Amino acid sequence: MRTPPSGPAAQAGGEPRSRHQWSGSGERPPGGERAGADIGAERFRQVMGRHPAGVVVVTAAPDQGPVGLTATSFTSVSLEPPLVSFYIDGRASSWPGIRDAQAFAVNLLAEDQHGVAARFASRGVDRFAPPTRWWHGPAGVPLLHGASGHVVCRRHDVLAVGDHWLVVGRVAATAVAGEQHVLGVQSAPDAAPGSSPGPLLYHRGRYGSFTARED
């Protein structure tokens, strides 16, 4: 599974024990490995690839210039105070800039922005050069045109977790499609006010969209 260079494709979760019962007497649990034994990285990627994730681009504006990366590990953390988080590989080229910035933005990608996601996951390219369209938002953070939403954050905390860093931000401003003026852009909006483009998703190494069931 190819994952964007942002961190884990998803956070591991557990199923209720009643779904899979096994004894502690040496009996193998369903699936093979004994409980408590680490699995290999490739196996971990395979199973986590079955979990669909929303795709965002995290951007910041440190002194050395704008930085950004594609992430699938973005999530909300707290309502009071309003906190969000994402993971980033400590080896990522964008990490020094994200680490040094006092603010960052999370651009919630729309379903037609798979090209933007791929660009910000690529190496050796200027991610902010054309055809990328963006403007400076609050605190100078880069905001991407066409996103279904924007979340602007002040850095709240940074924690080392395994081979990644957990970055927690305190939400300072938000906007959804058609509300770009709220974040400092005066040009024509990318989407009409009240519109709601679908999200870009990532599943089993491919980008896709979401279709609601009509039950």
C-alpha positions as a printed Julia matrix, in Angstrom:
215×3 Matrix{Float64}:
   0.0     0.0     0.0
   1.37    3.39   -0.95
   0.52    5.93    1.72
   1.04    9.67    1.61
   4.21   10.67    3.51
   2.24   12.01    6.43
   2.16    9.27    8.96
   0.08    6.18    9.51
  -2.72    5.63    7.05
  -5.02    5.29   10.06
  -4.86    4.84   13.77
  -5.17    1.27   14.94
  -8.31    0.36   16.82
  -9.62   -2.77   18.48
 -12.7    -4.91   18.06
 -14.84   -6.01   21.03
 -13.34   -9.07   22.66
 -16.61  -10.93   22.17
 -15.89  -11.04   18.45
 -12.64  -13.03   18.87
 -12.22  -15.19   21.97
  -9.14  -17.22   22.68
  -7.49  -18.68   25.75
  -4.11  -17.81   27.21
  -2.92  -21.43   27.12
  -0.89  -21.15   23.93
  -3.81  -21.42   21.53
  -3.32  -19.28   18.44
  -5.83  -16.43   18.07
  -7.65  -16.12   14.74
  -5.28  -14.53   12.24
  -2.08  -16.18   13.38
   0.18  -14.16   15.65
   0.11  -14.42   19.42
  -1.34  -11.41   21.2
   1.4    -9.01   22.19
   3.81   -9.91   19.39
   4.76   -7.13   16.97
   3.81   -7.66   13.35
   5.92   -6.62   10.38
   5.62   -3.21    8.76
   4.27   -4.59    5.49
   1.55   -6.6     7.2
   0.63   -3.51    9.23
   0.31   -1.45    6.03
  -1.88   -4.11    4.45
  -4.4    -4.31    7.24
  -4.53   -0.55    7.88
  -5.04   -0.01    4.16
  -8.5    -1.55    4.61
  -9.49    1.47    6.71
 -10.6     4.44    4.57
  -9.29    7.84    5.63
 -10.02   11.43    4.74
  -7.25   13.28    2.91
  -5.93   16.69    3.92
  -2.95   18.88    3.08
  -1.25   20.44    6.08
   0.52   23.73    5.31
   2.68   26.16    7.26
   4.81   29.24    6.62
   8.09   29.06    8.56
  10.82   31.61    7.89
  12.41   29.45    5.19
   9.25   29.48    3.04
   5.95   27.62    2.75
   5.83   23.89    3.43
   3.06   21.36    3.04
   2.33   17.65    3.01
  -0.5    15.25    2.35
  -1.88   13.55    5.45
  -4.45   10.87    6.2
  -4.06   10.92    9.98
  -5.93   14.17   10.7
  -8.54   13.99   13.46
 -10.35   16.1    16.01
  -9.14   15.79   19.61
 -11.13   18.09   21.9
 -14.07   20.49   21.82
 -13.05   22.6    24.82
 -10.48   23.77   23.99
 -10.9    23.09   20.26
  -7.98   20.83   19.34
  -7.05   18.79   16.27
  -4.06   16.62   15.48
  -2.15   14.81   12.76
   0.95   12.63   12.53
   4.07   13.3    10.49
   7.08   11.11    9.8
  10.18   12.6    11.4
  12.05   11.9     8.15
   9.64   13.94    6.02
  11.17   16.92    4.24
   8.35   19.13    5.55
   8.89   18.2     9.18
  11.52   20.89   10.04
   9.23   23.6     8.68
   6.14   22.25   10.43
   8.14   21.88   13.65
   9.4    25.47   13.55
   6.12   27.14   12.57
   3.91   28.64   15.25
   0.77   28.09   13.18
  -0.43   25.69   10.51
  -3.49   25.09    8.36
  -5.34   21.91    7.53
  -6.85   22.01    4.04
  -9.7    19.5     3.79
  -9.44   18.26    0.21
 -12.5    17.96   -2.01
 -13.18   14.8    -3.99
 -11.8    16.28   -7.23
  -8.44   17.24   -5.65
  -6.62   13.91   -5.95
  -4.03   15.71   -8.1
  -3.35   18.15   -5.24
  -2.99   15.24   -2.82
  -0.55   13.48   -5.13
   1.49   16.65   -5.64
   1.89   17.31   -1.92
   2.87   13.67   -1.42
   5.56   13.86   -4.14
   9.26   14.4    -3.6
  11.53   16.72   -5.52
   8.85   19.16   -6.7
   7.88   22.69   -5.7
   4.52   21.84   -4.2
   3.37   25.48   -4.18
   4.26   26.23   -7.8
   1.56   26.22  -10.52
  -0.79   24.48  -11.01
  -1.24   24.72   -7.22
  -3.48   27.69   -6.36
  -3.2    29.16   -2.9
  -3.23   32.37   -0.86
  -1.89   33.61    2.46
  -4.42   33.21    5.25
  -4.29   34.17    8.94
  -0.76   34.16   10.37
   0.5    33.82    6.81
  -0.4    30.13    6.53
  -0.91   28.92    2.94
  -4.52   28.04    2.13
  -5.38   25.97   -0.95
  -8.06   26.99   -3.41
 -10.77   24.43   -4.04
 -10.62   22.76   -0.63
 -13.92   21.81    0.97
 -12.79   23.4     4.23
  -9.91   25.02    6.08
  -8.85   24.74    9.72
  -6.25   27.28   10.9
  -4.42   26.36   14.1
  -1.88   27.63   16.57
   0.64   25.02   17.6
  -0.48   23.5    20.91
   1.79   20.5    21.49
   4.23   18.18   19.73
   4.87   14.65   20.97
   7.15   11.85   19.75
   5.12    8.67   19.12
   7.05    5.74   17.67
   8.72    6.81   14.43
   6.31    9.74   13.98
   5.52   13.05   15.62
   2.04   13.86   16.85
   1.28   17.53   16.17
  -1.64   19.02   18.1
  -3.11   22.36   17.07
  -5.53   24.72   18.8
  -8.13   25.84   16.28
  -8.15   29.59   15.74
 -10.26   29.95   12.58
 -12.26   27.82   10.16
 -14.05   28.15    6.84
 -15.97   25.84    4.54
 -16.31   26.04    0.75
 -17.7    29.39   -0.31
 -16.49   31.16    2.84
 -12.93   31.95    1.78
 -13.54   35.63    2.56
 -13.63   34.65    6.23
  -9.95   33.74    5.96
  -8.76   36.79    4.1
  -9.32   36.15    0.39
 -11.29   38.77   -1.48
 -11.4    37.15   -4.91
 -14.28   35.08   -6.23
 -14.83   31.99   -4.07
 -14.1    28.52   -5.4
 -17.57   27.32   -4.58
 -20.88   29.03   -4.06
 -21.84   29.73   -0.44
 -23.75   26.79    1.0
 -22.26   24.27   -1.43
 -20.76   21.14    0.03
 -18.26   19.28   -2.17
 -17.68   15.7    -1.17
 -14.49   14.67    0.62
 -11.43   13.05   -0.92
 -10.81    9.61    0.6
  -7.83    7.24    0.6
  -8.32    3.48    0.64
  -6.04    0.57   -0.26
  -3.54    2.82   -1.98
  -6.04    4.74   -4.11
  -7.94    8.01   -3.92
 -11.72    8.03   -4.18
 -14.93    9.77   -3.16
 -17.84    9.15   -0.84
 -21.39    8.25   -1.82
 -24.05    8.41    0.88
 -26.56    5.59    1.12
 -30.17    6.57    0.67
 -31.76    4.46    3.39
